[in-house]
Each structure stands twice: as C-alpha cells, then as structure tokens.
mmCIF file of C-alpha atoms and ligand atoms in Angstrom:
data_model
loop_
_atom_site.group_PDB
_atom_site.id
_atom_site.type_symbol
_atom_site.label_atom_id
_atom_site.label_comp_id
_atom_site.label_asym_id
_atom_site.label_seq_id
_atom_site.Cartn_x
_atom_site.Cartn_y
_atom_site.Cartn_z
ATOM 1 C CA MET U 1 146.249 119.728 72.534
ATOM 2 C CA ASP U 2 143.295 119.957 74.896
ATOM 3 C CA HIS U 3 140.626 122.662 74.807
ATOM 4 C CA PHE U 4 142.250 124.660 77.588
ATOM 5 C CA GLN U 5 145.561 124.674 75.766
ATOM 6 C CA VAL U 6 143.893 125.918 72.593
ATOM 7 C CA PHE U 7 143.240 129.137 74.491
ATOM 8 C CA GLY U 8 146.516 129.041 76.356
ATOM 9 C CA LEU U 9 144.668 128.459 79.613
ATOM 10 C CA PRO U 10 145.611 126.298 82.585
ATOM 11 C CA ARG U 11 143.313 123.407 83.441
ATOM 12 C CA ARG U 12 141.134 125.463 85.727
ATOM 13 C CA LEU U 13 137.383 125.854 85.793
ATOM 14 C CA ALA U 14 136.922 129.496 86.659
ATOM 15 C CA ILE U 15 137.116 131.201 83.271
ATOM 16 C CA ASP U 16 136.255 134.777 82.430
ATOM 17 C CA THR U 17 133.832 134.194 79.546
ATOM 18 C CA VAL U 18 134.098 137.749 78.235
ATOM 19 C CA GLU U 19 137.830 137.327 77.957
ATOM 20 C CA LEU U 20 137.355 133.866 76.470
ATOM 21 C CA GLN U 21 135.079 135.276 73.786
ATOM 22 C CA ARG U 22 137.546 138.037 72.978
ATOM 23 C CA LYS U 23 140.320 135.480 72.538
ATOM 24 C CA PHE U 24 138.037 133.308 70.470
ATOM 25 C CA TYR U 25 137.391 136.137 67.995
ATOM 26 C CA GLU U 26 141.021 137.026 67.886
ATOM 27 C CA LEU U 27 142.098 133.448 67.139
ATOM 28 C CA SER U 28 139.226 132.991 64.686
ATOM 29 C CA ARG U 29 140.490 135.885 62.623
ATOM 30 C CA LEU U 30 143.936 134.410 62.682
ATOM 31 C CA HIS U 31 142.670 131.113 61.323
ATOM 32 C CA HIS U 32 140.183 132.585 58.898
ATOM 33 C CA PRO U 33 140.553 130.998 55.436
ATOM 34 C CA ASP U 34 140.301 134.418 53.737
ATOM 35 C CA PHE U 35 143.668 135.379 55.126
ATOM 36 C CA HIS U 36 145.287 132.234 53.838
ATOM 37 C CA GLN U 37 144.195 132.166 50.210
ATOM 38 C CA ALA U 38 147.734 132.483 48.992
ATOM 39 C CA ALA U 39 148.978 129.689 51.218
ATOM 40 C CA SER U 40 149.872 126.199 50.037
ATOM 41 C CA PRO U 41 147.125 123.529 50.118
ATOM 42 C CA GLU U 42 148.808 121.871 53.107
ATOM 43 C CA GLU U 43 148.862 125.096 55.003
ATOM 44 C CA GLN U 44 145.246 125.797 54.127
ATOM 45 C CA ALA U 45 144.292 122.377 55.410
ATOM 46 C CA ARG U 46 146.140 123.106 58.649
ATOM 47 C CA THR U 47 144.331 126.400 59.029
ATOM 48 C CA LEU U 48 141.012 124.725 58.502
ATOM 49 C CA GLU U 49 141.850 122.137 61.114
ATOM 50 C CA ALA U 50 142.928 124.789 63.572
ATOM 51 C CA SER U 51 139.740 126.715 63.125
ATOM 52 C CA ALA U 52 137.646 123.577 63.626
ATOM 53 C CA ARG U 53 139.588 122.811 66.793
ATOM 54 C CA LEU U 54 139.070 126.341 68.000
ATOM 55 C CA ASN U 55 135.320 126.130 67.510
ATOM 56 C CA THR U 56 135.034 122.835 69.367
ATOM 57 C CA ALA U 57 137.156 124.161 72.197
ATOM 58 C CA TYR U 58 135.115 127.322 72.483
ATOM 59 C CA ARG U 59 131.861 125.414 72.583
ATOM 60 C CA ALA U 60 133.166 123.144 75.348
ATOM 61 C CA LEU U 61 134.512 125.945 77.498
ATOM 62 C CA ARG U 62 132.068 128.811 77.194
ATOM 63 C CA ASP U 63 129.300 127.104 79.155
ATOM 64 C CA PRO U 64 130.373 126.533 82.767
ATOM 65 C CA ILE U 65 128.599 123.177 83.052
ATOM 66 C CA ALA U 66 129.772 121.851 79.702
ATOM 67 C CA ARG U 67 133.197 122.929 80.947
ATOM 68 C CA VAL U 68 132.915 120.696 84.014
ATOM 69 C CA GLU U 69 131.728 117.803 81.842
ATOM 70 C CA TYR U 70 134.695 118.298 79.581
ATOM 71 C CA LEU U 71 137.141 118.490 82.455
ATOM 72 C CA VAL U 72 135.837 115.243 83.919
ATOM 73 C CA ARG U 73 136.267 113.492 80.562
ATOM 74 C CA LEU U 74 139.691 114.976 80.124
ATOM 75 C CA GLU U 75 140.857 113.922 83.557
ATOM 76 C CA GLU U 76 139.639 110.423 82.882
ATOM 77 C CA GLY U 77 141.470 110.323 79.601
ATOM 78 C CA ARG U 78 138.555 109.533 77.375
ATOM 79 C CA ASP U 79 137.164 111.523 74.514
ATOM 80 C CA THR U 80 133.586 110.472 74.347
ATOM 81 C CA LYS U 81 130.799 109.934 76.778
ATOM 82 C CA GLU U 82 130.963 106.193 76.291
ATOM 83 C CA GLY U 83 133.121 103.850 78.289
ATOM 84 C CA ALA U 84 133.378 105.679 81.563
ATOM 85 C CA THR U 85 135.902 103.837 83.666
ATOM 86 C CA VAL U 86 134.461 104.607 87.051
ATOM 87 C CA LYS U 87 130.727 105.012 87.136
ATOM 88 C CA PRO U 88 129.457 107.774 89.337
ATOM 89 C CA LYS U 89 127.248 106.404 92.053
ATOM 90 C CA ALA U 90 123.827 107.961 91.971
ATOM 91 C CA PRO U 91 122.282 108.332 95.380
ATOM 92 C CA PRO U 92 119.949 105.287 95.620
ATOM 93 C CA GLU U 93 117.098 107.400 96.993
ATOM 94 C CA LEU U 94 117.290 109.558 93.902
ATOM 95 C CA LEU U 95 116.905 106.562 91.578
ATOM 96 C CA GLU U 96 114.038 105.313 93.701
ATOM 97 C CA GLU U 97 112.332 108.673 93.505
ATOM 98 C CA MET U 98 112.880 109.087 89.757
ATOM 99 C CA PHE U 99 111.510 105.608 89.183
ATOM 100 C CA GLU U 100 108.393 106.326 91.205
ATOM 101 C CA ILE U 101 107.708 109.550 89.338
ATOM 102 C CA GLN U 102 108.124 107.737 86.021
ATOM 103 C CA GLU U 103 105.690 105.060 87.139
ATOM 104 C CA ALA U 104 103.143 107.643 88.218
ATOM 105 C CA LEU U 105 103.620 109.430 84.927
ATOM 106 C CA ALA U 106 103.079 106.248 82.924
ATOM 107 C CA GLU U 107 99.845 105.623 84.801
ATOM 108 C CA ALA U 108 98.662 109.190 84.392
ATOM 109 C CA LYS U 109 99.216 108.934 80.641
ATOM 110 C CA VAL U 110 97.086 105.812 80.393
ATOM 111 C CA GLY U 111 94.226 107.508 82.198
ATOM 112 C CA GLY U 112 94.483 110.662 80.108
ATOM 113 C CA LEU U 113 95.371 113.961 81.697
ATOM 114 C CA ASP U 114 92.583 115.964 83.275
ATOM 115 C CA GLU U 115 93.132 119.118 85.316
ATOM 116 C CA ALA U 116 93.879 117.229 88.508
ATOM 117 C CA GLY U 117 96.187 114.880 86.640
ATOM 118 C CA ARG U 118 98.135 117.790 85.212
ATOM 119 C CA ALA U 119 98.420 119.441 88.579
ATOM 120 C CA ALA U 120 99.776 116.172 89.970
ATOM 121 C CA LEU U 121 102.571 116.326 87.383
ATOM 122 C CA VAL U 122 103.287 120.037 87.598
ATOM 123 C CA ALA U 123 104.080 119.875 91.305
ATOM 124 C CA PRO U 124 106.901 117.312 91.062
ATOM 125 C CA ARG U 125 108.162 118.938 87.861
ATOM 126 C CA ASP U 126 108.585 122.279 89.605
ATOM 127 C CA ARG U 127 110.173 120.638 92.611
ATOM 128 C CA LEU U 128 112.681 118.794 90.427
ATOM 129 C CA MET U 129 113.500 121.963 88.530
ATOM 130 C CA VAL U 130 114.452 123.649 91.764
ATOM 131 C CA ARG U 131 116.751 120.752 92.532
ATOM 132 C CA LEU U 132 118.262 120.880 89.074
ATOM 133 C CA GLU U 133 119.019 124.550 89.617
ATOM 134 C CA GLN U 134 120.652 123.694 92.922
ATOM 135 C CA GLU U 135 122.776 121.051 91.278
ATOM 136 C CA ASN U 136 123.802 123.508 88.557
ATOM 137 C CA ALA U 137 124.672 126.094 91.178
ATOM 138 C CA ARG U 138 126.770 123.532 93.031
ATOM 139 C CA LEU U 139 128.679 122.703 89.852
ATOM 140 C CA VAL U 140 129.420 126.244 88.772
ATOM 141 C CA GLY U 141 129.930 127.456 92.352
ATOM 142 C CA PRO U 142 131.559 125.416 95.110
ATOM 143 C CA LEU U 143 132.706 122.544 92.894
ATOM 144 C CA THR U 144 134.278 124.814 90.304
ATOM 145 C CA GLN U 145 136.104 126.694 93.043
ATOM 146 C CA GLY U 146 136.904 123.435 94.795
ATOM 147 C CA TRP U 147 138.661 122.089 91.733
ATOM 148 C CA ASP U 148 140.695 125.224 91.185
ATOM 149 C CA ALA U 149 141.774 125.303 94.822
ATOM 150 C CA ALA U 150 142.406 121.568 95.208
ATOM 151 C CA ALA U 151 145.873 120.263 95.893
ATOM 152 C CA PRO U 152 146.815 117.390 93.559
ATOM 153 C CA ALA U 153 146.011 114.841 96.264
ATOM 154 C CA GLU U 154 142.481 116.198 96.644
ATOM 155 C CA ARG U 155 141.611 116.272 92.968
ATOM 156 C CA GLN U 156 140.161 112.766 92.802
ATOM 157 C CA ARG U 157 137.711 113.620 95.543
ATOM 158 C CA VAL U 158 136.544 116.793 93.798
ATOM 159 C CA LEU U 159 136.307 114.892 90.529
ATOM 160 C CA ALA U 160 134.108 112.247 92.134
ATOM 161 C CA ALA U 161 131.842 114.929 93.586
ATOM 162 C CA MET U 162 131.555 116.579 90.181
ATOM 163 C CA LYS U 163 130.676 113.274 88.560
ATOM 164 C CA GLU U 164 127.993 112.655 91.098
ATOM 165 C CA ALA U 165 126.519 116.112 90.577
ATOM 166 C CA LEU U 166 126.546 115.595 86.796
ATOM 167 C CA ALA U 167 124.834 112.234 87.158
ATOM 168 C CA THR U 168 122.188 113.669 89.474
ATOM 169 C CA ARG U 169 121.640 116.384 86.932
ATOM 170 C CA ALA U 170 121.167 113.822 84.190
ATOM 171 C CA TYR U 171 118.544 111.921 86.193
ATOM 172 C CA LEU U 172 116.658 115.068 87.098
ATOM 173 C CA GLY U 173 116.855 116.383 83.551
ATOM 174 C CA THR U 174 115.464 113.211 82.019
ATOM 175 C CA VAL U 175 112.469 113.097 84.320
ATOM 176 C CA ILE U 176 111.788 116.814 83.903
ATOM 177 C CA ASP U 177 111.886 116.309 80.139
ATOM 178 C CA ASP U 178 109.450 113.427 80.344
ATOM 179 C CA LEU U 179 107.095 115.375 82.599
ATOM 180 C CA ASN U 180 107.221 118.353 80.256
ATOM 181 C CA ASP U 181 106.550 116.119 77.281
ATOM 182 C CA ALA U 182 103.499 114.713 78.992
ATOM 183 C CA LEU U 183 102.311 118.184 79.904
ATOM 184 C CA GLY U 184 102.866 119.330 76.361
ATOM 185 C CA GLU U 185 105.267 122.004 77.525
ATOM 186 C CA SER U 186 108.766 121.817 76.263
ATOM 187 C CA LEU U 187 111.089 124.337 77.720
ATOM 188 C CA GLU U 188 113.336 124.752 74.741
ATOM 189 C CA GLY U 189 116.948 125.006 75.682
ATOM 190 C CA TYR U 190 116.425 124.434 79.351
ATOM 191 C CA VAL U 191 117.202 120.764 79.457
ATOM 192 C CA THR U 192 119.309 119.546 76.603
ATOM 193 C CA HIS U 193 118.817 115.821 76.992
ATOM 194 C CA ARG U 194 117.098 113.961 74.172
ATOM 195 C CA ARG U 195 116.890 110.264 74.521
ATOM 196 C CA HIS U 196 115.474 108.936 71.291
ATOM 197 C CA MET W 1 118.886 106.033 64.569
ATOM 198 C CA ALA W 2 118.069 102.730 62.933
ATOM 199 C CA TYR W 3 117.395 100.004 65.444
ATOM 200 C CA SER W 4 118.073 96.375 64.616
ATOM 201 C CA GLU W 5 115.149 94.056 64.022
ATOM 202 C CA LYS W 6 115.638 92.365 67.373
ATOM 203 C CA VAL W 7 115.572 95.662 69.225
ATOM 204 C CA VAL W 8 112.374 96.661 67.472
ATOM 205 C CA ASP W 9 110.823 93.282 68.288
ATOM 206 C CA HIS W 10 111.629 93.557 72.006
ATOM 207 C CA TYR W 11 110.569 97.185 72.001
ATOM 208 C CA ASN W 12 107.183 96.440 70.463
ATOM 209 C CA ASN W 13 106.632 93.217 72.399
ATOM 210 C CA PRO W 14 108.620 93.577 75.586
ATOM 211 C CA ARG W 15 108.750 90.280 77.497
ATOM 212 C CA ASN W 16 108.186 90.079 81.214
ATOM 213 C CA VAL W 17 107.197 93.641 81.981
ATOM 214 C CA GLY W 18 106.012 94.068 85.548
ATOM 215 C CA SER W 19 107.171 93.662 89.082
ATOM 216 C CA PHE W 20 107.176 91.363 92.106
ATOM 217 C CA MET W 21 106.611 92.407 95.694
ATOM 218 C CA LYS W 22 110.049 93.194 97.017
ATOM 219 C CA ASP W 23 109.792 91.045 100.135
ATOM 220 C CA THR W 24 108.408 87.898 98.531
ATOM 221 C CA PRO W 25 110.798 85.075 99.490
ATOM 222 C CA GLY W 26 113.432 84.552 96.805
ATOM 223 C CA VAL W 27 112.900 87.904 95.085
ATOM 224 C CA GLY W 28 115.917 90.076 94.350
ATOM 225 C CA THR W 29 115.483 93.629 93.084
ATOM 226 C CA GLY W 30 117.944 95.752 91.153
ATOM 227 C CA LEU W 31 117.246 99.404 90.497
ATOM 228 C CA VAL W 32 119.910 101.128 88.450
ATOM 229 C CA GLY W 33 120.389 104.218 86.338
ATOM 230 C CA ALA W 34 122.554 105.378 83.462
ATOM 231 C CA PRO W 35 124.276 108.630 84.349
ATOM 232 C CA GLU W 36 125.025 109.150 80.650
ATOM 233 C CA CYS W 37 121.382 109.804 79.874
ATOM 234 C CA GLY W 38 119.466 109.704 83.146
ATOM 235 C CA ASP W 39 117.399 106.635 82.309
ATOM 236 C CA VAL W 40 116.297 104.194 85.004
ATOM 237 C CA MET W 41 115.707 100.441 85.003
ATOM 238 C CA LYS W 42 114.281 98.023 87.539
ATOM 239 C CA LEU W 43 114.911 94.322 87.142
ATOM 240 C CA GLN W 44 113.722 91.606 89.487
ATOM 241 C CA ILE W 45 114.393 87.899 89.778
ATOM 242 C CA LYS W 46 112.438 85.275 91.644
ATOM 243 C CA VAL W 47 114.665 82.443 92.762
ATOM 244 C CA ASN W 48 113.572 79.023 93.941
ATOM 245 C CA LEU W 49 115.184 78.931 97.367
ATOM 246 C CA GLN W 50 115.576 75.139 97.265
ATOM 247 C CA THR W 51 117.263 74.819 93.897
ATOM 248 C CA GLY W 52 118.850 78.236 93.393
ATOM 249 C CA VAL W 53 117.252 78.435 89.947
ATOM 250 C CA ILE W 54 115.695 81.660 88.714
ATOM 251 C CA GLU W 55 112.078 80.778 88.065
ATOM 252 C CA ASP W 56 110.822 84.125 86.919
ATOM 253 C CA ALA W 57 112.124 87.584 86.045
ATOM 254 C CA LYS W 58 110.480 90.929 85.437
ATOM 255 C CA PHE W 59 111.532 94.422 84.468
ATOM 256 C CA LYS W 60 110.343 97.958 84.112
ATOM 257 C CA THR W 61 112.505 100.373 82.168
ATOM 258 C CA PHE W 62 112.047 104.065 81.592
ATOM 259 C CA GLY W 63 114.614 104.551 78.910
ATOM 260 C CA CYS W 64 115.416 104.303 75.247
ATOM 261 C CA GLY W 65 114.482 101.462 72.914
ATOM 262 C CA SER W 66 117.851 99.775 73.391
ATOM 263 C CA ALA W 67 117.512 99.846 77.161
ATOM 264 C CA ILE W 68 114.037 98.353 76.959
ATOM 265 C CA ALA W 69 115.225 95.681 74.548
ATOM 266 C CA SER W 70 118.307 94.941 76.678
ATOM 267 C CA SER W 71 116.287 94.449 79.837
ATOM 268 C CA SER W 72 113.593 92.473 78.049
ATOM 269 C CA LEU W 73 116.233 90.164 76.617
ATOM 270 C CA ALA W 74 117.939 89.909 80.002
ATOM 271 C CA THR W 75 114.762 88.665 81.680
ATOM 272 C CA GLU W 76 114.386 86.027 78.962
ATOM 273 C CA TRP W 77 117.936 84.852 79.492
ATOM 274 C CA LEU W 78 117.649 84.848 83.271
ATOM 275 C CA LYS W 79 114.737 82.460 83.466
ATOM 276 C CA GLY W 80 115.905 78.897 84.073
ATOM 277 C CA LYS W 81 119.462 79.915 84.919
ATOM 278 C CA THR W 82 121.032 79.317 88.306
ATOM 279 C CA VAL W 83 122.106 82.358 90.263
ATOM 280 C CA ASP W 84 125.748 81.598 89.481
ATOM 281 C CA GLU W 85 125.110 81.263 85.753
ATOM 282 C CA ALA W 86 123.149 84.498 85.795
ATOM 283 C CA GLY W 87 126.153 86.302 87.237
ATOM 284 C CA LYS W 88 128.074 85.496 84.070
ATOM 285 C CA ILE W 89 125.812 87.401 81.691
ATOM 286 C CA LYS W 90 127.810 90.246 80.199
ATOM 287 C CA ASN W 91 126.678 93.402 78.500
ATOM 288 C CA THR W 92 128.727 92.360 75.470
ATOM 289 C CA ASP W 93 126.468 89.303 75.085
ATOM 290 C CA ILE W 94 123.529 91.674 74.892
ATOM 291 C CA VAL W 95 125.313 93.989 72.460
ATOM 292 C CA ASN W 96 126.026 91.052 70.152
ATOM 293 C CA GLU W 97 122.538 89.612 70.325
ATOM 294 C CA LEU W 98 120.822 92.943 69.702
ATOM 295 C CA LYS W 99 123.507 94.358 67.385
ATOM 296 C CA LEU W 100 123.701 97.585 69.334
ATOM 297 C CA PRO W 101 125.776 100.403 67.859
ATOM 298 C CA PRO W 102 128.575 101.957 69.959
ATOM 299 C CA VAL W 103 126.464 104.903 71.167
ATOM 300 C CA LYS W 104 123.989 102.430 72.648
ATOM 301 C CA ILE W 105 126.459 100.344 74.597
ATOM 302 C CA HIS W 106 125.699 102.101 77.843
ATOM 303 C CA CYS W 107 122.101 100.906 77.511
ATOM 304 C CA SER W 108 123.300 97.299 77.642
ATOM 305 C CA VAL W 109 125.617 98.148 80.528
ATOM 306 C CA LEU W 110 122.527 99.317 82.346
ATOM 307 C CA ALA W 111 121.005 95.854 81.917
ATOM 308 C CA GLU W 112 124.140 94.113 83.189
ATOM 309 C CA ASP W 113 124.222 96.446 86.180
ATOM 310 C CA ALA W 114 120.580 95.664 86.864
ATOM 311 C CA ILE W 115 121.202 91.906 86.779
ATOM 312 C CA LYS W 116 124.142 92.260 89.157
ATOM 313 C CA ALA W 117 122.175 94.481 91.507
ATOM 314 C CA ALA W 118 119.241 92.041 91.544
ATOM 315 C CA LEU W 119 121.550 89.106 92.263
ATOM 316 C CA ALA W 120 123.304 91.007 95.028
ATOM 317 C CA ASP W 121 119.991 91.984 96.569
ATOM 318 C CA TYR W 122 118.783 88.390 96.394
ATOM 319 C CA LYS W 123 121.939 87.183 98.127
ATOM 320 C CA THR W 124 121.869 89.685 100.957
ATOM 321 C CA LYS W 125 118.177 89.112 101.552
ATOM 322 C CA TRP W 126 117.842 85.375 101.254
ATOM 323 C CA ILE W 127 121.224 83.704 101.587
ATOM 324 C CA LYS W 128 122.095 84.116 105.227
ATOM 325 C CA GLU W 129 124.787 81.475 105.598
ATOM 326 C CA GLY W 130 126.289 82.044 102.150
ATOM 327 C CA ALA W 131 127.748 85.449 102.976
ATOM 328 C CA ALA W 132 131.185 84.391 101.795
ATOM 329 C CA ALA W 133 129.902 83.256 98.419
ATOM 330 C CA ALA W 134 127.940 86.453 97.982
ATOM 331 C CA SER W 135 130.901 88.702 98.675
ATOM 332 C CA SER W 136 133.096 86.886 96.170
ATOM 333 C CA THR W 137 131.177 88.232 93.186
HETATM 334 S S1 FES N 1 119.901 106.132 75.958
HETATM 335 FE FE1 FES N 1 119.600 105.900 78.065
HETATM 336 S S2 FES N 1 119.608 103.810 78.368
HETATM 337 FE FE2 FES N 1 119.753 104.036 76.273
#
C-alpha cells in the first residue's frame, strides 16, 4: 500500500491539506491503541502497524515538496533515496556556479570574515535563496499541475522535469546552508539538508 | 556516523588537492554533483599525450567526509594508469576499499562519475582522431 492509498487518494499531487489533516485525525482515532485494548495481541500488533504507516504517509504527503519527492521515488519503484536508476542531470552551469561559490567561501574562511567579506557572502546567499524559492514555486505550481494533467505518455517527461527541479534545489540548498554556516546564521527549518 | 579508519585518514590528509589549468595539454576536467545531497566535486587528470598514461591527478570536493575520501582515493588510483584502465574504476571498488556504509554509497558514485567525466573531457579535448574510441565508453 503506498502513501496515497493509505488515505484513499489517487496518485495525484494536488492535495487539499486541510482535508488531508482531517482524514489523518479520523484514521488516527480509528487506529488508536486505546480503542483496541480488548483485542487479541495479533490484532493489536496490526493496529500499531497501521498507525505507524499512517504517520509515515501523512508526513510524506502533507508537505507539497516532500510529496513530489515521494512521488518520484514511488514512480521509480524504489523506497529509499539511494540507488536512483536514472540520475537527474543538473544543469552544468549550475554546478559550475555552485563550485565557484564554494571555492570563494573556502578562501573567505581562511582569511577570516571582516565586514566586506561578510557582505561578499550575503549577496550570493540572498540571490540563491530567491532561486530556491523559484524552484519551490515551480515544483508546487506548474509541475504539480503538470503531473496531474499529464496523459500517461507524458508522465516520464514531467517526472524528469521534477527530478531536475529537485536536484537543483538540493544544490542550491547545500550552498545556502554552507554560506549561512559561515555567516553564523542558520535559518532553522528553512533548508533541511544536513550533510555530516 | 562512524567513519572507517581509511576515510578518516583521507579526510585528515587528503591527497592531491588542487587543480590544473583547464586548457593545459592533456588535462581532462570532470565537475559533477550529487543530487541526493547537493555536494559538488571536481576531479582532473593530466595525461601524457604520447603514452596515454595519467601522470597526475587532482581534486577539489565540497562534500561530506566520504566524498572527500572517495575522490582522494580516486586520484591516488588514477596516477600511473592508462586512460583505458582508468575507465574501469568502479564505485564499488571505492566502497570496498573505504568500507562505506550503504547511506554513503552515493558519495562513491560521485567519484566514479567524476572520473568518467574527466576521461570524457580529456578525450573530446585532446584525442581528435580517436573519436570512435571515445564514443565507445
Ligand atoms: S553526503 Fe553528499 S557526497 Fe556524501
């Protein structure tokens, strides 16, 4: 059973999160151990399993970007992030740019950060954050709608575009994280990536 | 996460960090990234154009300890190999040597990708007549 099926939903990306939350509470009550105290141990174990599955499914679906990530994995038939069959191609200019910023950052760290040095990091950081927002907007906007509207023959193309957007997001997020680390500003909860 | 001794060694004493000028004769450059985590790696080879042997290799990696260790190890392995031999290095060789856990496999894949990209770049730049050989990889 995939996460969409847990909620009785079709494999579509546009989900009403208010409705999703309502269903989540409803199903949670249904699977709550308190209501199953009289049940046999096997049945209690099943209930526990169902409630764990429900929680995982809810976590994957409530956030529209996590939802896209999950859909991509699901469509590729793999459960984890490891072992992607087809690697998304990152735009080469993006890699080039990320590499250059990292190099500049490494140098700036060696020299110690004075006011000018900080300013030189803040500018690219802010620029990259705008791009990250754009990428997020693309994922939850046109790409989400594109998937839901796609005929079966078009799905691979939409999937590839989503993978590319997710990869771009990962590159941007990593560099933003590193810049924020260097600046001593961590924007808690903004970028979730942690490398080490 | 506990890193293996070999990873820690390469991480603390990375071999062959640096870069060559991209257009030096015989130099091939591979710049790759891991979409799983957003890390980037640059690996370069310097090939003797007479013998086809890789005389020197350098890398710069902005990534996790395993990625740094993988690329450091890769540059060590590349030196002295012919271009064809270098094309046979697999990420699984790196995984075995460094004892990388499953969650760190993509870091070794990054190194294999970087080797392949550097070899491909070398071939397109410096092997004019060998276009057929280059496209067979
Ligand atoms: S975690 Fe990114 S390369 Fe290892």
